[in-house]
Each structure stands twice: as structure tokens, then as C-alpha cells.
Amino acid sequence: MEKQDTKVRAWIELDMENLRHNTALLSSMLPAGCALMPAVKANAYGHGAVPIAKELNKLGVQAFCVASVLEGAELRQAGISGVILVLGYTHPTQFPLLRRYELTQTVIDYEYAKLLNSGDTVTDVHVAVDTGMHRIGERCENFDRILAIFRMENLHVSGIFTHLCADDGEQAAERAFTLRQAEAFQSVVKRLRAYGYRPKAHILGSYGLLNYPSFGGAYARVGIAIYGVLSSAEDRLLCRADLRPVLSLKARVSSIREVHAGEPVGYGLAYTAEQDMQIASLAIGFADGLPRALSCGVGSVLFNGRRAPIVGRVCMDQTMVDVRGIQSIRAGDTAVIIGSSGAQSITACDIAAQTGTISNEILSRLGQRLERICVWRKQFARVPKSACMPLPKSR
Ligand SMILES: *Cc1c(COP(=O)(O)O)cnc(C)c1O
């Protein structure tokens, strides 16, 4: 029987066995000479950056990527070792944090390189190359500028990368575009070699690794896949890897109540009971990351393998569900919002499909109020303020 006392209101359970499984599986798919560089940005896609990165460190992972300098600092403060690459923009006032926390900064473009170079200390960087996404990176055609970045005296260029923007697509045009991106990147890397530069070059994200492992590289920046999730359920057809979801989302029933025929439930009179019924109020809402677009029956939750549709509008902190026909449910019981219950399950992909987005957005928006609890073989360890300790071996 699991201990109940640490799970108070609404929480995330992290299945650490599944994290290990995914890490081993993805490692086995890596091209020669390539290491995992999991993306733990956005609080590890909502999972909790510190517990996830700690476990990955234990599994031998020695490279991570984050979106911001403060995300990198948080990991270092928690004792995470290895390369931490900041994939996005860092304001010049925060450049000192890069050195203090031994973070590697992405060179956004040539102008940004000059900013990074202008101080009097050396910064470790990876150069982003724009091969067609047109988001960040120095354009691949501007080889002279890329070379100039390598020659800047206060930059230590340890890596170079590009990002594929259509590697999840099956269309011929998407495949052709992806191949062109890879070729453009390889050509830059080859030309740099002629000048004696051998940075760690990387190109693959989750879908790159699943669909184009032959592109190779020194790192695979896997995000969504390490969490055992695909961005969209349709992608299952594309790659049949046995990924297992790490995250479950659960919430407490705060109240069970009778509603009579003709009475409304929730804000805006958006739902009116057609008959006498029983509803359960859950201690979770859109401020926790439960999309408001699931309101009024679009979404549902699970109790003991039965589905309870959401009634009325999802509130900021609470949500009401229709528990007609679900026997013996009481205040204090647990609703499964993402995860499995009996023979039923609701995935992050399901919720993404119901709300017109991808699982990455659903997961990364899961709120700070949620407790994160690590689970090893059905036993629970509390996550004190986002740190995560394994259970003692004696259990
Ligand atoms: C977020 C991100 C990744 C990880 O993407 P997934 O599709 O989740 O694997 C990799 N590289 C860059 C540059 C990113 O911004």
C-alpha cells in the first residue's frame, strides 16, 4: 500500500523506472560517437528539472540543455554535473552567471557573438547555425561570419549545432527539407575542419534521433522522447519505439455533492444538470496547467478505471467532474488526470488532441504548485522543494 501522506492536493508522479527505460532505449538508438544531451528546459517539460536531471546524472548522462541561464543555474545549485548548454537568449547583464555556474551559452548569431566576446573573460559557447528554421543561428551561407565567431578571442567554441524543423513529418517535402538542412550543416562543419576547428557538432532532437539517426553528431538533444511521450499521437505510426511515459498527473477529490435537475455547475452557468446527479470537485485547475479548453465535457478524468467527464468550466484552482455511476467515491480519493487507472488511460497526447496542441505544451505548462513525487517500483519518496532522493536500498 502506498503512503498517502505526501500527496496533498494535486501532484505529479514520476515513474523513475520508465525514465531509466527510456534513457536505455534512446541510448541504444544513438549513432556511433553520439551522447544523450536531454532537454530539461521548462522544468524538464513540467516533470521537475532537478529530480529528472539528478536521476539522469546517476544513469551516466553528462550533458543537458536548458532554455535559460537561470534554468542552468538551478541545476548547478542542485549539484548537477556535466555540460549544461543554454539553448536560448541570455541578456548581457546575466553573462557573469554563465561563468559562475559553468554554463555553455548558445551563440545566437554573429552580432550576439560580438556581445559575448566583448567582456574580458572567456565564455564557453556552442554556435547555432540556421539551416532553414529561421529562428536563431547564424545563417549557414555566412561561413565567413561563422569562422569569425570561432576566431573571437574571448569565446571558447566547444560545439556547433543546428535544429531540424520538419523532422517529424512524413511528407516528401518535409523529408527533402530535412535532408537539405542536414547537408547544409555538414558542409559548414566540414569547411570548419579545413581551418583546424573540430567542435562537437549536433543536429538531432527527439524526432531527429527516431527518424534520422544516420545524421549522427556528438549529441542528441532529446526532449519529449526521454519523458516517454511523443508530441502527437499520430506520430506513433512514424516511430514505433517502446517509449514509456514518466509522468502521471493526479488530484484529490475535495468534495462530493448532489446537484439537482435544472441546477448549474460552475462559472457562467455553462452547465446545467439534466437530472439529479453526483459531482466531484477536484483540487486542480488551469493555474496548475489543466487546460481550460477541457471544460464542458471535452476532457475527463479517471477513477478506478472509470471515466468521469469534466462538467462546467475548469476553474483556476478547481475542477468539477460528473461521477454518476461511479460507486463508493469519497472526498479524499484520487483522480487520475494523466496516467492509467485500471484498464483505462489518459495520455498527454490525448489531452493535446482534445485541446488542439501538442503534448510538449501540455506537459511544459504543468504548474509550480504541483508536488513532484518520484516513484520507484510503486513506492513513493517525497520531493522536497524539487530535489529528489531515492528510497533507501533496504526496502
Ligand atoms: C527543445 C529543443 C530540443 C528538444 O526537442 P524535442 O523535440 O522535445 O526533443 C532540441 N533542440 C533544441 C534547439 C530545442 O530548442
Tab-separated table of C-alpha atoms and ligand atoms in Angstrom:
chain	number	residue	atom	x	y	z
A	1	MET	CA	0.000	0.000	0.000
A	2	GLU	CA	1.408	3.349	-0.981
A	3	LYS	CA	1.979	6.055	1.556
A	4	GLN	CA	-0.674	8.729	1.115
A	5	ASP	CA	0.609	11.488	3.327
A	6	THR	CA	2.958	13.351	0.985
A	7	LYS	CA	0.423	13.808	-1.779
A	8	VAL	CA	-1.662	16.651	-0.570
A	9	ARG	CA	-3.660	18.434	-3.230
A	10	ALA	CA	-2.582	17.837	-6.810
A	11	TRP	CA	0.648	16.212	-7.826
A	12	ILE	CA	2.873	14.666	-10.447
A	13	GLU	CA	4.221	11.154	-10.016
A	14	LEU	CA	7.477	10.489	-11.833
A	15	ASP	CA	7.980	6.860	-12.766
A	16	MET	CA	11.742	6.646	-12.471
A	17	GLU	CA	11.808	3.091	-13.830
A	18	ASN	CA	10.284	4.420	-17.028
A	19	LEU	CA	12.841	7.235	-17.145
A	20	ARG	CA	15.580	4.604	-16.912
A	21	HIS	CA	13.897	2.519	-19.569
A	22	ASN	CA	13.614	5.455	-21.987
A	23	THR	CA	17.200	6.503	-21.328
A	24	ALA	CA	18.469	2.986	-22.063
A	25	LEU	CA	16.254	2.668	-25.120
A	26	LEU	CA	17.276	6.016	-26.613
A	27	SER	CA	20.936	5.333	-25.776
A	28	SER	CA	20.704	2.100	-27.736
A	29	MET	CA	19.480	4.079	-30.748
A	30	LEU	CA	22.310	6.625	-30.694
A	31	PRO	CA	24.578	6.744	-33.712
A	32	ALA	CA	28.261	5.965	-33.114
A	33	GLY	CA	30.082	8.621	-31.083
A	34	CYS	CA	26.849	10.322	-30.019
A	35	ALA	CA	25.838	11.003	-26.406
A	36	LEU	CA	22.474	11.956	-24.955
A	37	MET	CA	22.026	15.636	-24.154
A	38	PRO	CA	18.499	15.600	-22.740
A	39	ALA	CA	16.497	18.802	-22.951
A	40	VAL	CA	15.468	19.602	-19.379
A	41	LYS	CA	14.247	23.099	-20.223
A	42	ALA	CA	10.884	24.347	-18.937
A	43	ASN	CA	11.321	22.407	-15.692
A	44	ALA	CA	12.039	19.242	-17.685
A	45	TYR	CA	8.847	19.639	-19.724
A	46	GLY	CA	6.938	20.116	-16.474
A	47	HIS	CA	8.312	16.965	-14.858
A	48	GLY	CA	10.698	18.763	-12.480
A	49	ALA	CA	14.181	19.620	-13.793
A	50	VAL	CA	16.103	18.780	-10.633
A	51	PRO	CA	14.757	15.275	-9.933
A	52	ILE	CA	14.944	14.370	-13.644
A	53	ALA	CA	18.485	15.688	-14.143
A	54	LYS	CA	19.672	14.069	-10.888
A	55	GLU	CA	18.427	10.693	-11.994
A	56	LEU	CA	19.907	11.149	-15.477
A	57	ASN	CA	23.251	12.085	-13.898
A	58	LYS	CA	23.055	8.819	-11.936
A	59	LEU	CA	22.399	6.961	-15.166
A	60	GLY	CA	25.602	8.426	-16.586
A	61	VAL	CA	24.167	11.313	-18.594
A	62	GLN	CA	26.747	14.100	-18.652
A	63	ALA	CA	25.160	16.720	-20.903
A	64	PHE	CA	21.920	18.679	-20.697
A	65	CYS	CA	20.257	21.540	-22.468
A	66	VAL	CA	18.067	24.232	-20.957
A	67	ALA	CA	16.376	27.322	-22.349
A	68	SER	CA	17.599	29.989	-19.941
A	69	VAL	CA	20.588	30.820	-17.804
A	70	LEU	CA	18.506	30.615	-14.617
A	71	GLU	CA	17.366	27.122	-15.516
A	72	GLY	CA	21.036	26.202	-15.840
A	73	ALA	CA	21.901	27.850	-12.534
A	74	GLU	CA	19.132	25.920	-10.784
A	75	LEU	CA	20.636	22.643	-11.969
A	76	ARG	CA	24.148	23.577	-10.857
A	77	GLN	CA	22.843	24.664	-7.439
A	78	ALA	CA	21.299	21.214	-7.151
A	79	GLY	CA	24.684	19.649	-7.900
A	80	ILE	CA	24.111	18.539	-11.482
A	81	SER	CA	27.379	17.758	-13.274
A	82	GLY	CA	28.345	17.771	-16.929
A	83	VAL	CA	27.808	20.161	-19.806
A	84	ILE	CA	24.772	22.425	-19.480
A	85	LEU	CA	24.006	24.193	-22.750
A	86	VAL	CA	21.734	27.250	-22.634
A	87	LEU	CA	19.859	26.976	-25.928
A	88	GLY	CA	18.348	30.442	-25.906
A	89	TYR	CA	18.920	34.115	-25.265
A	90	THR	CA	20.859	35.347	-22.249
A	91	HIS	CA	20.878	39.073	-21.543
A	92	PRO	CA	24.368	40.613	-21.260
A	93	THR	CA	23.704	41.551	-17.621
A	94	GLN	CA	23.458	37.810	-16.946
A	95	PHE	CA	26.677	36.827	-18.751
A	96	PRO	CA	28.522	36.589	-15.388
A	97	LEU	CA	26.104	33.819	-14.378
A	98	LEU	CA	27.301	31.733	-17.314
A	99	ARG	CA	30.802	31.682	-15.875
A	100	ARG	CA	29.737	31.398	-12.241
A	101	TYR	CA	27.679	28.282	-12.961
A	102	GLU	CA	29.934	26.916	-15.706
A	103	LEU	CA	27.228	27.015	-18.320
A	104	THR	CA	27.713	26.852	-22.069
A	105	GLN	CA	25.946	29.620	-23.980
A	106	THR	CA	24.474	29.358	-27.446
A	107	VAL	CA	25.786	31.921	-29.904
A	108	ILE	CA	22.527	33.208	-31.340
A	109	ASP	CA	24.173	34.896	-34.369
A	110	TYR	CA	27.226	36.908	-35.310
A	111	GLU	CA	26.076	40.115	-33.585
A	112	TYR	CA	25.397	38.201	-30.382
A	113	ALA	CA	28.848	36.621	-30.586
A	114	LYS	CA	30.372	40.098	-30.535
A	115	LEU	CA	28.423	40.899	-27.353
A	116	LEU	CA	29.604	37.680	-25.687
A	117	ASN	CA	33.157	38.352	-26.807
A	118	SER	CA	33.255	41.936	-25.572
A	119	GLY	CA	33.955	41.191	-21.908
A	120	ASP	CA	37.348	40.234	-20.583
A	121	THR	CA	36.585	36.661	-19.580
A	122	VAL	CA	36.272	33.630	-21.803
A	123	THR	CA	32.839	32.092	-22.307
A	124	ASP	CA	32.244	28.520	-23.399
A	125	VAL	CA	29.821	28.507	-26.329
A	126	HIS	CA	28.120	26.394	-28.962
A	127	VAL	CA	27.403	28.190	-32.226
A	128	ALA	CA	23.846	27.885	-33.540
A	129	VAL	CA	23.608	27.601	-37.318
A	130	ASP	CA	20.402	28.471	-39.156
A	131	THR	CA	19.874	25.840	-41.826
A	132	GLY	CA	16.268	26.688	-42.593
A	133	MET	CA	14.168	27.070	-39.451
A	134	HIS	CA	14.895	30.816	-39.391
A	135	ARG	CA	14.549	31.123	-35.623
A	136	ILE	CA	18.068	31.566	-34.270
A	137	GLY	CA	21.538	30.785	-35.544
A	138	GLU	CA	23.964	32.409	-37.936
A	139	ARG	CA	22.872	31.618	-41.479
A	140	CYS	CA	24.689	28.617	-42.937
A	141	GLU	CA	25.520	30.641	-46.069
A	142	ASN	CA	27.527	33.107	-43.968
A	143	PHE	CA	30.520	30.865	-43.500
A	144	ASP	CA	32.874	33.807	-43.071
A	145	ARG	CA	30.876	35.063	-40.116
A	146	ILE	CA	30.754	31.589	-38.575
A	147	LEU	CA	34.512	31.323	-38.982
A	148	ALA	CA	34.920	34.784	-37.437
A	149	ILE	CA	32.997	33.608	-34.372
A	150	PHE	CA	35.456	30.730	-33.955
A	151	ARG	CA	38.302	33.229	-34.069
A	152	MET	CA	36.944	35.548	-31.377
A	153	GLU	CA	39.441	35.576	-28.576
A	154	ASN	CA	37.029	35.525	-25.629
A	155	LEU	CA	34.902	32.717	-26.980
A	156	HIS	CA	35.767	29.098	-26.416
A	157	VAL	CA	33.730	27.381	-29.117
A	158	SER	CA	33.254	23.802	-27.932
A	159	GLY	CA	30.258	22.994	-30.105
A	160	ILE	CA	28.149	23.864	-33.104
A	161	PHE	CA	24.565	22.845	-33.797
A	162	THR	CA	21.507	23.309	-35.906
A	163	HIS	CA	17.856	22.492	-35.303
A	164	LEU	CA	15.625	20.485	-37.626
A	165	CYS	CA	12.142	21.937	-38.002
A	166	ALA	CA	10.370	19.268	-40.071
A	167	ASP	CA	11.947	16.050	-38.804
A	168	ASP	CA	8.594	14.752	-37.508
A	169	GLY	CA	6.960	14.957	-40.938
A	170	GLU	CA	6.403	12.099	-43.367
A	171	GLN	CA	5.637	14.205	-46.422
A	172	ALA	CA	8.176	14.123	-49.234
A	173	ALA	CA	8.649	17.892	-48.961
A	174	GLU	CA	9.411	17.614	-45.235
A	175	ARG	CA	11.885	14.803	-45.796
A	176	ALA	CA	13.615	16.682	-48.601
A	177	PHE	CA	13.799	19.838	-46.478
A	178	THR	CA	15.256	17.896	-43.538
A	179	LEU	CA	17.920	16.325	-45.757
A	180	ARG	CA	18.837	19.760	-47.107
A	181	GLN	CA	19.169	21.095	-43.551
A	182	ALA	CA	21.488	18.235	-42.619
A	183	GLU	CA	23.597	18.704	-45.755
A	184	ALA	CA	23.936	22.439	-45.200
A	185	PHE	CA	25.035	21.817	-41.617
A	186	GLN	CA	27.516	19.069	-42.522
A	187	SER	CA	29.025	21.310	-45.143
A	188	VAL	CA	29.661	24.071	-42.576
A	189	VAL	CA	31.233	21.540	-40.217
A	190	LYS	CA	33.437	20.178	-42.999
A	191	ARG	CA	34.644	23.627	-44.017
A	192	LEU	CA	35.494	24.445	-40.383
A	193	ARG	CA	37.611	21.315	-40.257
A	194	ALA	CA	39.703	22.657	-43.099
A	195	TYR	CA	40.607	25.532	-40.751
A	196	GLY	CA	41.505	23.139	-37.960
A	197	TYR	CA	38.306	23.573	-35.937
A	198	ARG	CA	36.667	20.391	-34.629
A	199	PRO	CA	33.752	21.488	-32.426
A	200	LYS	CA	31.227	18.950	-31.161
A	201	ALA	CA	28.563	19.117	-33.852
A	202	HIS	CA	24.965	18.176	-33.077
A	203	ILE	CA	21.745	18.175	-35.015
A	204	LEU	CA	19.315	15.588	-33.624
A	205	GLY	CA	16.385	16.224	-31.282
A	206	SER	CA	13.871	13.531	-30.335
A	207	TYR	CA	12.383	13.167	-33.787
A	208	GLY	CA	15.761	13.505	-35.424
A	209	LEU	CA	17.031	10.559	-33.393
A	210	LEU	CA	13.914	8.487	-34.068
A	211	ASN	CA	13.661	9.283	-37.785
A	212	TYR	CA	17.138	10.305	-38.980
A	213	PRO	CA	19.748	8.620	-36.739
A	214	SER	CA	22.118	8.432	-39.714
A	215	PHE	CA	22.736	12.185	-39.418
A	216	GLY	CA	24.981	11.322	-36.459
A	217	GLY	CA	26.569	14.018	-34.321
A	218	ALA	CA	28.221	14.332	-30.936
A	219	TYR	CA	24.971	14.814	-29.033
A	220	ALA	CA	21.294	14.031	-29.398
A	221	ARG	CA	19.249	16.770	-27.714
A	222	VAL	CA	16.309	14.568	-26.830
A	223	GLY	CA	13.446	16.289	-25.065
A	224	ILE	CA	9.965	14.851	-25.373
A	225	ALA	CA	11.160	11.292	-26.066
A	226	ILE	CA	13.150	10.932	-22.853
A	227	TYR	CA	9.897	11.593	-20.994
A	228	GLY	CA	8.396	8.674	-22.895
A	229	VAL	CA	5.956	10.775	-24.858
A	230	LEU	CA	5.534	11.707	-28.499
A	231	SER	CA	4.448	15.191	-29.476
A	232	SER	CA	1.293	13.937	-31.126
A	233	ALA	CA	-0.486	10.566	-31.080
A	234	GLU	CA	-0.340	10.313	-34.887
A	235	ASP	CA	3.442	10.123	-34.667
A	236	ARG	CA	3.110	6.574	-33.319
A	237	LEU	CA	2.893	5.459	-36.923
A	238	LEU	CA	6.156	7.189	-37.661
A	239	CYS	CA	8.313	5.621	-34.993
A	240	ARG	CA	7.484	2.525	-33.069
A	241	ALA	CA	9.961	2.912	-30.236
A	242	ASP	CA	8.744	1.457	-26.925
A	243	LEU	CA	8.759	4.750	-25.050
A	244	ARG	CA	7.060	4.722	-21.648
A	245	PRO	CA	5.550	7.838	-20.076
A	246	VAL	CA	7.357	9.082	-16.986
A	247	LEU	CA	4.674	11.454	-15.752
A	248	SER	CA	1.272	10.911	-14.192
A	249	LEU	CA	-0.897	13.803	-13.019
A	250	LYS	CA	-3.291	13.272	-10.132
A	251	ALA	CA	-5.533	15.366	-7.914
A	252	ARG	CA	-7.522	14.951	-4.754
A	253	VAL	CA	-11.313	14.926	-4.594
A	254	SER	CA	-12.157	17.784	-2.260
A	255	SER	CA	-15.913	17.279	-2.186
A	256	ILE	CA	-18.692	15.025	-3.441
A	257	ARG	CA	-22.081	16.667	-3.834
A	258	GLU	CA	-25.580	16.165	-5.185
A	259	VAL	CA	-26.794	18.506	-7.873
A	260	HIS	CA	-30.491	18.556	-8.731
A	261	ALA	CA	-32.028	18.647	-12.191
A	262	GLY	CA	-32.010	22.224	-13.518
A	263	GLU	CA	-29.165	23.438	-11.286
A	264	PRO	CA	-25.992	24.869	-12.825
A	265	VAL	CA	-22.411	23.862	-12.063
A	266	GLY	CA	-19.512	26.274	-12.117
A	267	TYR	CA	-18.833	29.639	-13.722
A	268	GLY	CA	-21.069	31.244	-16.305
A	269	LEU	CA	-23.969	28.780	-15.973
A	270	ALA	CA	-22.111	26.849	-18.664
A	271	TYR	CA	-23.534	23.540	-17.491
A	272	THR	CA	-26.971	22.682	-16.207
A	273	ALA	CA	-27.781	19.287	-14.722
A	274	GLU	CA	-30.376	17.477	-16.824
A	275	GLN	CA	-31.179	15.144	-13.965
A	276	ASP	CA	-30.250	14.697	-10.330
A	277	MET	CA	-26.609	13.742	-10.307
A	278	GLN	CA	-23.453	13.490	-8.271
A	279	ILE	CA	-20.389	15.575	-8.997
A	280	ALA	CA	-16.890	15.541	-7.530
A	281	SER	CA	-14.824	18.685	-7.129
A	282	LEU	CA	-11.105	18.237	-7.737
A	283	ALA	CA	-8.302	20.301	-6.210
A	284	ILE	CA	-6.689	21.200	-9.534
A	285	GLY	CA	-7.362	23.886	-12.114
A	286	PHE	CA	-5.988	25.772	-15.057
A	287	ALA	CA	-3.372	27.511	-12.905
A	288	ASP	CA	-1.916	24.038	-12.396
A	289	GLY	CA	-1.793	23.529	-16.156
A	290	LEU	CA	-5.068	21.684	-16.682
A	291	PRO	CA	-6.202	23.354	-19.915
A	292	ARG	CA	-9.416	25.366	-19.623
A	293	ALA	CA	-10.199	24.131	-23.121
A	294	LEU	CA	-11.067	20.760	-21.485
A	295	SER	CA	-14.188	22.401	-19.982
A	296	CYS	CA	-17.742	21.161	-20.507
A	297	GLY	CA	-17.121	17.515	-21.314
A	298	VAL	CA	-14.201	17.923	-23.687
A	299	GLY	CA	-11.924	16.287	-21.128
A	300	SER	CA	-12.397	13.676	-18.439
A	301	VAL	CA	-10.547	12.119	-15.513
A	302	LEU	CA	-10.295	8.544	-14.243
A	303	PHE	CA	-11.393	6.902	-11.014
A	304	ASN	CA	-10.714	3.191	-10.589
A	305	GLY	CA	-10.736	2.617	-14.323
A	306	ARG	CA	-13.924	4.640	-14.947
A	307	ARG	CA	-14.175	7.894	-16.851
A	308	ALA	CA	-15.678	10.999	-15.258
A	309	PRO	CA	-16.249	13.864	-17.737
A	310	ILE	CA	-15.457	17.434	-16.746
A	311	VAL	CA	-18.651	19.425	-16.118
A	312	GLY	CA	-18.833	23.189	-16.495
A	313	ARG	CA	-15.718	25.259	-16.866
A	314	VAL	CA	-12.339	24.358	-15.461
A	315	CYS	CA	-11.648	26.958	-12.731
A	316	MET	CA	-8.263	28.415	-11.835
A	317	ASP	CA	-7.749	26.049	-8.900
A	318	GLN	CA	-10.639	23.577	-9.021
A	319	THR	CA	-12.481	21.397	-11.497
A	320	MET	CA	-15.818	19.583	-11.267
A	321	VAL	CA	-16.439	16.158	-12.808
A	322	ASP	CA	-19.515	14.019	-13.347
A	323	VAL	CA	-19.210	10.910	-11.170
A	324	ARG	CA	-22.637	9.446	-11.922
A	325	GLY	CA	-22.403	5.695	-11.820
A	326	ILE	CA	-19.013	5.584	-10.147
A	327	GLN	CA	-19.633	3.803	-6.876
A	328	SER	CA	-18.153	4.487	-3.451
A	329	ILE	CA	-16.229	7.611	-4.383
A	330	ARG	CA	-15.424	9.850	-1.435
A	331	ALA	CA	-13.756	13.129	-0.598
A	332	GLY	CA	-10.024	12.473	-0.313
A	333	ASP	CA	-9.984	9.974	-3.190
A	334	THR	CA	-7.586	10.403	-6.093
A	335	ALA	CA	-8.489	11.333	-9.653
A	336	VAL	CA	-6.080	10.424	-12.449
A	337	ILE	CA	-5.794	13.224	-14.988
A	338	ILE	CA	-2.810	11.948	-16.971
A	339	GLY	CA	-1.886	8.309	-16.439
A	340	SER	CA	-3.602	4.981	-16.120
A	341	SER	CA	-6.304	3.696	-13.844
A	342	GLY	CA	-7.493	0.108	-14.172
A	343	ALA	CA	-7.732	-0.706	-17.864
A	344	GLN	CA	-8.145	2.961	-18.844
A	345	SER	CA	-5.549	5.587	-19.501
A	346	ILE	CA	-5.354	9.230	-20.497
A	347	THR	CA	-2.114	10.361	-22.120
A	348	ALA	CA	-0.623	13.810	-22.549
A	349	CYS	CA	-1.175	13.212	-26.293
A	350	ASP	CA	-4.912	12.633	-25.655
A	351	ILE	CA	-5.204	15.952	-23.834
A	352	ALA	CA	-3.165	17.656	-26.550
A	353	ALA	CA	-5.530	16.294	-29.217
A	354	GLN	CA	-8.581	17.461	-27.231
A	355	THR	CA	-7.179	20.965	-26.899
A	356	GLY	CA	-5.600	21.453	-30.316
A	357	THR	CA	-1.950	21.388	-29.321
A	358	ILE	CA	0.997	19.027	-28.808
A	359	SER	CA	1.923	17.107	-25.678
A	360	ASN	CA	5.029	19.296	-25.258
A	361	GLU	CA	2.799	22.276	-24.465
A	362	ILE	CA	0.503	20.327	-22.120
A	363	LEU	CA	3.446	18.981	-20.122
A	364	SER	CA	5.622	22.093	-20.041
A	365	ARG	CA	2.747	24.194	-18.700
A	366	LEU	CA	2.177	21.983	-15.652
A	367	GLY	CA	2.386	24.398	-12.751
A	368	GLN	CA	4.779	25.093	-9.928
A	369	ARG	CA	2.050	24.371	-7.361
A	370	LEU	CA	2.078	20.685	-8.213
A	371	GLU	CA	4.169	18.491	-5.979
A	372	ARG	CA	6.621	16.269	-7.845
A	373	ILE	CA	6.948	12.799	-6.383
A	374	CYS	CA	9.477	10.226	-7.566
A	375	VAL	CA	8.231	6.665	-7.741
A	376	TRP	CA	10.486	3.619	-7.705
A	377	ARG	CA	8.692	0.303	-8.014
A	378	LYS	CA	5.402	1.592	-6.656
A	379	GLN	CA	6.994	3.179	-3.626
A	380	PHE	CA	6.937	6.873	-3.025
A	381	ALA	CA	9.578	9.314	-1.947
A	382	ARG	CA	8.720	12.893	-1.219
A	383	VAL	CA	10.350	15.551	-3.389
A	384	PRO	CA	11.346	18.304	-1.001
A	385	LYS	CA	11.312	21.575	-2.949
A	386	SER	CA	12.088	19.865	-6.246
A	387	ALA	CA	15.097	17.872	-5.031
A	388	CYS	CA	14.598	14.155	-5.284
A	389	MET	CA	16.085	11.430	-3.122
A	390	PRO	CA	15.961	7.749	-3.993
A	391	LEU	CA	14.460	5.405	-1.443
A	392	PRO	CA	16.916	3.591	0.810
A	393	LYS	CA	18.145	0.307	-0.674
A	394	SER	CA	16.843	-1.746	2.266
A	395	ARG	CA	13.220	-1.545	1.125
B	1	LIG	C1	13.599	21.977	-27.219
B	1	LIG	C2	14.712	21.679	-28.119
B	1	LIG	C3	15.123	20.360	-28.312
B	1	LIG	C4	14.340	19.174	-27.798
B	1	LIG	O1	13.236	18.958	-28.649
B	1	LIG	P1	12.331	17.646	-28.539
B	1	LIG	O2	11.555	17.638	-29.808
B	1	LIG	O3	11.470	17.781	-27.339
B	1	LIG	O4	13.265	16.501	-28.441
B	1	LIG	C5	16.266	20.142	-29.057
B	1	LIG	N1	16.948	21.169	-29.599
B	1	LIG	C6	16.563	22.448	-29.458
B	1	LIG	C7	17.365	23.533	-30.091
B	1	LIG	C8	15.422	22.751	-28.734
B	1	LIG	O5	15.027	24.022	-28.611
